């Protein structure tokens, strides 16, 4: 078992591989009291459902984390319920990435209610979840555009050239549409720079970050 080092003033934290119950205890205490962490990533994690839900539950009252990225770590059943509950309660999260997480239409539907009440999330990324099809995305889009007021972009697709991203026509999007069309955002959720223009024009190269 490797030692989990949690620095009191850490800004980013990446969890990788096996997460034991001992690690979970450390993480729950850390996430409950820490006020400096901005980004939490879980990559290819082997963790029990109980451990996962405990970590996510600790984020309900966390007010510093702005980005949560979960990659290649299954989110099903109780784990999805924990994400939905956290999303409905959390007041600081602006970016949520659930990538290659075995999410299907039912799991996505479970998040719709949470997204309808969340007031801070701006980017929602569910790329590379083969269980999500056009039906699931239509349900999600309808839920967001009916009630969510902050989401600007939702990303979904199986391959890098198969992106079905869309910009919800929410008040937030309409208010900032002119500025958004001019901005270039760099997204590192897939361990490579993907330049994304919010007007849905995707380029292989850009002259701003030389990716």
PDB file of C-alpha atoms in Angstrom:
ATOM      1  CA  UNK A   1       0.000   0.000   0.000  1.00  0.00           C
ATOM      2  CA  UNK A   2       1.411   3.358  -0.965  1.00  0.00           C
ATOM      3  CA  UNK A   3       1.435   6.322   1.376  1.00  0.00           C
ATOM      4  CA  UNK A   4      -1.063   9.041   0.611  1.00  0.00           C
ATOM      5  CA  UNK A   5       0.524  12.455   1.073  1.00  0.00           C
ATOM      6  CA  UNK A   6      -1.949  15.275   1.596  1.00  0.00           C
ATOM      7  CA  UNK A   7      -0.338  18.707   1.765  1.00  0.00           C
ATOM      8  CA  UNK A   8      -2.335  21.181   3.893  1.00  0.00           C
ATOM      9  CA  UNK A   9      -2.049  23.996   1.343  1.00  0.00           C
ATOM     10  CA  UNK A  10      -2.400  21.871  -1.804  1.00  0.00           C
ATOM     11  CA  UNK A  11      -4.209  23.428  -4.754  1.00  0.00           C
ATOM     12  CA  UNK A  12      -4.494  20.256  -6.854  1.00  0.00           C
ATOM     13  CA  UNK A  13      -4.780  16.598  -5.876  1.00  0.00           C
ATOM     14  CA  UNK A  14      -4.664  13.593  -8.220  1.00  0.00           C
ATOM     15  CA  UNK A  15      -5.646  10.144  -6.982  1.00  0.00           C
ATOM     16  CA  UNK A  16      -4.461   7.180  -9.038  1.00  0.00           C
ATOM     17  CA  UNK A  17      -4.703   3.416  -8.677  1.00  0.00           C
ATOM     18  CA  UNK A  18      -5.802   1.618  -5.529  1.00  0.00           C
ATOM     19  CA  UNK A  19      -7.588   3.696  -2.908  1.00  0.00           C
ATOM     20  CA  UNK A  20      -7.802   1.729   0.340  1.00  0.00           C
ATOM     21  CA  UNK A  21     -10.214   2.274   3.236  1.00  0.00           C
ATOM     22  CA  UNK A  22      -7.355   3.862   5.146  1.00  0.00           C
ATOM     23  CA  UNK A  23      -6.847   6.300   2.271  1.00  0.00           C
ATOM     24  CA  UNK A  24     -10.568   7.048   2.241  1.00  0.00           C
ATOM     25  CA  UNK A  25     -10.467   7.994   5.914  1.00  0.00           C
ATOM     26  CA  UNK A  26      -7.585  10.387   5.254  1.00  0.00           C
ATOM     27  CA  UNK A  27      -9.285  11.904   2.231  1.00  0.00           C
ATOM     28  CA  UNK A  28     -12.636  12.453   3.907  1.00  0.00           C
ATOM     29  CA  UNK A  29     -11.002  14.316   6.767  1.00  0.00           C
ATOM     30  CA  UNK A  30      -8.867  16.334   4.364  1.00  0.00           C
ATOM     31  CA  UNK A  31     -11.706  17.306   2.016  1.00  0.00           C
ATOM     32  CA  UNK A  32     -13.989  18.218   4.889  1.00  0.00           C
ATOM     33  CA  UNK A  33     -11.574  20.739   6.396  1.00  0.00           C
ATOM     34  CA  UNK A  34      -9.327  21.890   3.533  1.00  0.00           C
ATOM     35  CA  UNK A  35      -9.951  25.361   2.095  1.00  0.00           C
ATOM     36  CA  UNK A  36      -7.187  25.635  -0.525  1.00  0.00           C
ATOM     37  CA  UNK A  37      -7.802  22.709  -2.907  1.00  0.00           C
ATOM     38  CA  UNK A  38      -9.154  23.826  -6.290  1.00  0.00           C
ATOM     39  CA  UNK A  39      -8.892  20.667  -8.424  1.00  0.00           C
ATOM     40  CA  UNK A  40      -9.499  17.028  -7.503  1.00  0.00           C
ATOM     41  CA  UNK A  41      -8.827  14.289 -10.061  1.00  0.00           C
ATOM     42  CA  UNK A  42      -9.486  10.559  -9.760  1.00  0.00           C
ATOM     43  CA  UNK A  43      -7.769   8.598 -12.542  1.00  0.00           C
ATOM     44  CA  UNK A  44      -8.047   4.819 -13.042  1.00  0.00           C
ATOM     45  CA  UNK A  45      -8.950   4.380  -9.398  1.00  0.00           C
ATOM     46  CA  UNK A  46      -9.679   1.020  -7.806  1.00  0.00           C
ATOM     47  CA  UNK A  47     -11.963   1.880  -4.918  1.00  0.00           C
ATOM     48  CA  UNK A  48     -14.955   0.345  -3.155  1.00  0.00           C
ATOM     49  CA  UNK A  49     -18.408   1.813  -3.684  1.00  0.00           C
ATOM     50  CA  UNK A  50     -18.510   2.745  -0.011  1.00  0.00           C
ATOM     51  CA  UNK A  51     -15.152   4.479  -0.269  1.00  0.00           C
ATOM     52  CA  UNK A  52     -16.150   6.370  -3.401  1.00  0.00           C
ATOM     53  CA  UNK A  53     -19.446   7.559  -1.958  1.00  0.00           C
ATOM     54  CA  UNK A  54     -17.696   8.704   1.230  1.00  0.00           C
ATOM     55  CA  UNK A  55     -15.232  10.830  -0.739  1.00  0.00           C
ATOM     56  CA  UNK A  56     -17.963  12.367  -2.890  1.00  0.00           C
ATOM     57  CA  UNK A  57     -20.128  13.014   0.184  1.00  0.00           C
ATOM     58  CA  UNK A  58     -17.262  14.996   1.700  1.00  0.00           C
ATOM     59  CA  UNK A  59     -17.523  17.381  -1.256  1.00  0.00           C
ATOM     60  CA  UNK A  60     -21.101  18.351  -0.465  1.00  0.00           C
ATOM     61  CA  UNK A  61     -19.983  20.994   2.003  1.00  0.00           C
ATOM     62  CA  UNK A  62     -16.568  21.732   0.469  1.00  0.00           C
ATOM     63  CA  UNK A  63     -16.428  25.358  -0.690  1.00  0.00           C
ATOM     64  CA  UNK A  64     -13.026  25.525  -2.400  1.00  0.00           C
ATOM     65  CA  UNK A  65     -12.944  22.809  -5.084  1.00  0.00           C
ATOM     66  CA  UNK A  66     -13.891  24.238  -8.472  1.00  0.00           C
ATOM     67  CA  UNK A  67     -12.974  21.251 -10.666  1.00  0.00           C
ATOM     68  CA  UNK A  68     -13.701  17.547 -10.199  1.00  0.00           C
ATOM     69  CA  UNK A  69     -12.411  15.130 -12.854  1.00  0.00           C
ATOM     70  CA  UNK A  70     -13.170  11.413 -12.630  1.00  0.00           C
ATOM     71  CA  UNK A  71     -11.556   9.403 -15.408  1.00  0.00           C
ATOM     72  CA  UNK A  72     -11.664   5.679 -16.114  1.00  0.00           C
ATOM     73  CA  UNK A  73     -13.248   5.006 -12.740  1.00  0.00           C
ATOM     74  CA  UNK A  74     -16.688   3.305 -12.881  1.00  0.00           C
ATOM     75  CA  UNK A  75     -19.606   5.350 -11.534  1.00  0.00           C
ATOM     76  CA  UNK A  76     -22.717   3.203 -11.177  1.00  0.00           C
ATOM     77  CA  UNK A  77     -25.534   2.650  -8.680  1.00  0.00           C
ATOM     78  CA  UNK A  78     -24.802   4.209  -5.298  1.00  0.00           C
ATOM     79  CA  UNK A  79     -21.768   5.982  -6.725  1.00  0.00           C
ATOM     80  CA  UNK A  80     -23.968   7.849  -9.206  1.00  0.00           C
ATOM     81  CA  UNK A  81     -26.443   8.659  -6.443  1.00  0.00           C
ATOM     82  CA  UNK A  82     -23.575  10.194  -4.466  1.00  0.00           C
ATOM     83  CA  UNK A  83     -22.527  12.351  -7.429  1.00  0.00           C
ATOM     84  CA  UNK A  84     -26.112  13.572  -7.895  1.00  0.00           C
ATOM     85  CA  UNK A  85     -26.546  14.410  -4.210  1.00  0.00           C
ATOM     86  CA  UNK A  86     -23.214  16.219  -4.081  1.00  0.00           C
ATOM     87  CA  UNK A  87     -23.991  18.197  -7.232  1.00  0.00           C
ATOM     88  CA  UNK A  88     -27.288  19.377  -5.789  1.00  0.00           C
ATOM     89  CA  UNK A  89     -25.666  20.558  -2.548  1.00  0.00           C
ATOM     90  CA  UNK A  90     -22.205  21.805  -3.571  1.00  0.00           C
ATOM     91  CA  UNK A  91     -21.809  25.565  -4.096  1.00  0.00           C
ATOM     92  CA  UNK A  92     -18.290  25.854  -5.540  1.00  0.00           C
ATOM     93  CA  UNK A  93     -17.933  23.293  -8.348  1.00  0.00           C
ATOM     94  CA  UNK A  94     -17.642  24.872 -11.807  1.00  0.00           C
ATOM     95  CA  UNK A  95     -16.294  21.950 -13.873  1.00  0.00           C
ATOM     96  CA  UNK A  96     -17.343  18.307 -13.613  1.00  0.00           C
ATOM     97  CA  UNK A  97     -15.709  15.684 -15.819  1.00  0.00           C
ATOM     98  CA  UNK A  98     -17.035  12.104 -15.723  1.00  0.00           C
ATOM     99  CA  UNK A  99     -15.007  10.470 -18.493  1.00  0.00           C
ATOM    100  CA  UNK A 100     -14.900   6.771 -19.380  1.00  0.00           C
ATOM    101  CA  UNK A 101     -16.910   6.150 -16.216  1.00  0.00           C
ATOM    102  CA  UNK A 102     -19.351   3.484 -17.486  1.00  0.00           C
ATOM    103  CA  UNK A 103     -22.251   5.944 -17.288  1.00  0.00           C
ATOM    104  CA  UNK A 104     -25.421   5.003 -19.173  1.00  0.00           C
ATOM    105  CA  UNK A 105     -28.669   6.830 -19.955  1.00  0.00           C
ATOM    106  CA  UNK A 106     -30.190   5.931 -16.590  1.00  0.00           C
ATOM    107  CA  UNK A 107     -27.179   7.232 -14.707  1.00  0.00           C
ATOM    108  CA  UNK A 108     -27.238  10.422 -16.743  1.00  0.00           C
ATOM    109  CA  UNK A 109     -30.941  10.849 -16.038  1.00  0.00           C
ATOM    110  CA  UNK A 110     -30.207  10.631 -12.319  1.00  0.00           C
ATOM    111  CA  UNK A 111     -28.019  13.712 -12.677  1.00  0.00           C
ATOM    112  CA  UNK A 112     -30.682  15.783 -14.438  1.00  0.00           C
ATOM    113  CA  UNK A 113     -32.506  16.806 -11.276  1.00  0.00           C
ATOM    114  CA  UNK A 114     -29.242  17.756  -9.584  1.00  0.00           C
ATOM    115  CA  UNK A 115     -28.217  19.863 -12.583  1.00  0.00           C
ATOM    116  CA  UNK A 116     -31.565  21.612 -12.496  1.00  0.00           C
ATOM    117  CA  UNK A 117     -30.889  22.950  -8.991  1.00  0.00           C
ATOM    118  CA  UNK A 118     -27.105  23.426  -9.139  1.00  0.00           C
ATOM    119  CA  UNK A 119     -26.154  27.112  -9.381  1.00  0.00           C
ATOM    120  CA  UNK A 120     -22.403  27.054 -10.041  1.00  0.00           C
ATOM    121  CA  UNK A 121     -21.510  24.410 -12.663  1.00  0.00           C
ATOM    122  CA  UNK A 122     -20.402  25.829 -16.006  1.00  0.00           C
ATOM    123  CA  UNK A 123     -18.769  22.848 -17.757  1.00  0.00           C
ATOM    124  CA  UNK A 124     -20.118  19.280 -17.725  1.00  0.00           C
ATOM    125  CA  UNK A 125     -18.029  16.664 -19.558  1.00  0.00           C
ATOM    126  CA  UNK A 126     -19.281  13.097 -20.077  1.00  0.00           C
ATOM    127  CA  UNK A 127     -17.043  12.063 -22.972  1.00  0.00           C
ATOM    128  CA  UNK A 128     -16.352   8.426 -23.809  1.00  0.00           C
ATOM    129  CA  UNK A 129     -19.277   6.890 -21.943  1.00  0.00           C
ATOM    130  CA  UNK A 130     -20.569   4.373 -24.458  1.00  0.00           C
ATOM    131  CA  UNK A 131     -23.806   3.824 -22.533  1.00  0.00           C
ATOM    132  CA  UNK A 132     -24.941   7.379 -23.243  1.00  0.00           C
ATOM    133  CA  UNK A 133     -26.674   7.766 -26.596  1.00  0.00           C
ATOM    134  CA  UNK A 134     -28.729  10.443 -28.326  1.00  0.00           C
ATOM    135  CA  UNK A 135     -31.762   9.682 -26.147  1.00  0.00           C
ATOM    136  CA  UNK A 136     -29.811  10.317 -22.977  1.00  0.00           C
ATOM    137  CA  UNK A 137     -28.342  13.540 -24.324  1.00  0.00           C
ATOM    138  CA  UNK A 138     -31.758  14.819 -25.388  1.00  0.00           C
ATOM    139  CA  UNK A 139     -33.086  14.187 -21.891  1.00  0.00           C
ATOM    140  CA  UNK A 140     -30.097  15.953 -20.392  1.00  0.00           C
ATOM    141  CA  UNK A 141     -30.357  18.893 -22.714  1.00  0.00           C
ATOM    142  CA  UNK A 142     -34.070  19.309 -22.000  1.00  0.00           C
ATOM    143  CA  UNK A 143     -33.482  19.190 -18.253  1.00  0.00           C
ATOM    144  CA  UNK A 144     -30.682  21.747 -18.420  1.00  0.00           C
ATOM    145  CA  UNK A 145     -32.435  24.196 -20.694  1.00  0.00           C
ATOM    146  CA  UNK A 146     -35.619  23.975 -18.629  1.00  0.00           C
ATOM    147  CA  UNK A 147     -34.114  24.807 -15.267  1.00  0.00           C
ATOM    148  CA  UNK A 148     -30.317  25.257 -15.156  1.00  0.00           C
ATOM    149  CA  UNK A 149     -29.089  28.858 -15.260  1.00  0.00           C
ATOM    150  CA  UNK A 150     -25.300  28.516 -15.200  1.00  0.00           C
ATOM    151  CA  UNK A 151     -24.122  25.728 -17.554  1.00  0.00           C
ATOM    152  CA  UNK A 152     -22.406  27.058 -20.652  1.00  0.00           C
ATOM    153  CA  UNK A 153     -21.133  23.914 -22.330  1.00  0.00           C
ATOM    154  CA  UNK A 154     -21.838  20.195 -22.201  1.00  0.00           C
ATOM    155  CA  UNK A 155     -19.446  17.779 -23.874  1.00  0.00           C
ATOM    156  CA  UNK A 156     -20.213  14.256 -25.034  1.00  0.00           C
ATOM    157  CA  UNK A 157     -18.737  11.970 -27.666  1.00  0.00           C
ATOM    158  CA  UNK A 158     -17.058   8.606 -28.094  1.00  0.00           C
ATOM    159  CA  UNK A 159     -14.106   9.716 -30.189  1.00  0.00           C
ATOM    160  CA  UNK A 160     -12.251  12.983 -30.401  1.00  0.00           C
ATOM    161  CA  UNK A 161     -13.810  13.601 -33.844  1.00  0.00           C
ATOM    162  CA  UNK A 162     -17.269  12.538 -32.670  1.00  0.00           C
ATOM    163  CA  UNK A 163     -18.130  15.349 -30.321  1.00  0.00           C
ATOM    164  CA  UNK A 164     -21.755  16.219 -29.749  1.00  0.00           C
ATOM    165  CA  UNK A 165     -21.077  19.217 -27.554  1.00  0.00           C
ATOM    166  CA  UNK A 166     -23.741  21.842 -27.282  1.00  0.00           C
ATOM    167  CA  UNK A 167     -24.224  25.193 -25.667  1.00  0.00           C
ATOM    168  CA  UNK A 168     -27.422  25.171 -23.601  1.00  0.00           C
ATOM    169  CA  UNK A 169     -29.569  28.171 -24.379  1.00  0.00           C
ATOM    170  CA  UNK A 170     -29.616  29.173 -20.736  1.00  0.00           C
ATOM    171  CA  UNK A 171     -29.679  32.766 -19.469  1.00  0.00           C
ATOM    172  CA  UNK A 172     -25.967  32.431 -18.661  1.00  0.00           C
ATOM    173  CA  UNK A 173     -25.141  31.393 -22.222  1.00  0.00           C
ATOM    174  CA  UNK A 174     -27.304  34.067 -23.812  1.00  0.00           C
ATOM    175  CA  UNK A 175     -25.819  36.740 -21.564  1.00  0.00           C
ATOM    176  CA  UNK A 176     -22.233  35.812 -22.387  1.00  0.00           C
ATOM    177  CA  UNK A 177     -22.676  34.464 -25.918  1.00  0.00           C
ATOM    178  CA  UNK A 178     -20.771  37.279 -27.612  1.00  0.00           C
ATOM    179  CA  UNK A 179     -17.763  36.911 -25.334  1.00  0.00           C
ATOM    180  CA  UNK A 180     -17.871  33.128 -25.407  1.00  0.00           C
ATOM    181  CA  UNK A 181     -17.636  33.041 -29.204  1.00  0.00           C
ATOM    182  CA  UNK A 182     -14.362  34.940 -29.001  1.00  0.00           C
ATOM    183  CA  UNK A 183     -12.764  32.889 -26.236  1.00  0.00           C
ATOM    184  CA  UNK A 184     -10.544  29.861 -26.553  1.00  0.00           C
ATOM    185  CA  UNK A 185     -10.608  27.409 -23.681  1.00  0.00           C
ATOM    186  CA  UNK A 186      -7.996  24.758 -23.089  1.00  0.00           C
ATOM    187  CA  UNK A 187      -9.407  21.524 -21.743  1.00  0.00           C
ATOM    188  CA  UNK A 188      -6.977  18.975 -20.276  1.00  0.00           C
ATOM    189  CA  UNK A 189      -9.491  16.346 -19.194  1.00  0.00           C
ATOM    190  CA  UNK A 190      -8.059  13.730 -21.575  1.00  0.00           C
ATOM    191  CA  UNK A 191      -4.368  14.331 -20.804  1.00  0.00           C
ATOM    192  CA  UNK A 192      -3.871  16.328 -23.952  1.00  0.00           C
ATOM    193  CA  UNK A 193      -4.718  19.869 -24.916  1.00  0.00           C
ATOM    194  CA  UNK A 194      -7.958  20.106 -26.799  1.00  0.00           C
ATOM    195  CA  UNK A 195      -8.743  23.606 -27.965  1.00  0.00           C
ATOM    196  CA  UNK A 196     -12.448  24.195 -27.873  1.00  0.00           C
ATOM    197  CA  UNK A 197     -14.200  27.237 -29.218  1.00  0.00           C
ATOM    198  CA  UNK A 198     -17.518  27.684 -27.535  1.00  0.00           C
ATOM    199  CA  UNK A 199     -19.184  28.294 -30.887  1.00  0.00           C
ATOM    200  CA  UNK A 200     -18.596  24.535 -31.444  1.00  0.00           C
ATOM    201  CA  UNK A 201     -15.812  24.956 -33.991  1.00  0.00           C
ATOM    202  CA  UNK A 202     -13.114  22.444 -33.073  1.00  0.00           C
ATOM    203  CA  UNK A 203      -9.621  22.925 -34.447  1.00  0.00           C
ATOM    204  CA  UNK A 204      -6.578  20.663 -34.541  1.00  0.00           C
ATOM    205  CA  UNK A 205      -4.264  23.587 -33.974  1.00  0.00           C
ATOM    206  CA  UNK A 206      -4.604  27.026 -32.521  1.00  0.00           C
ATOM    207  CA  UNK A 207      -2.385  30.072 -32.528  1.00  0.00           C
ATOM    208  CA  UNK A 208      -2.928  30.881 -28.861  1.00  0.00           C
ATOM    209  CA  UNK A 209      -1.557  27.837 -27.061  1.00  0.00           C
ATOM    210  CA  UNK A 210       0.400  26.158 -29.894  1.00  0.00           C
ATOM    211  CA  UNK A 211      -1.052  22.779 -29.005  1.00  0.00           C
TER     212      UNK A 211
END
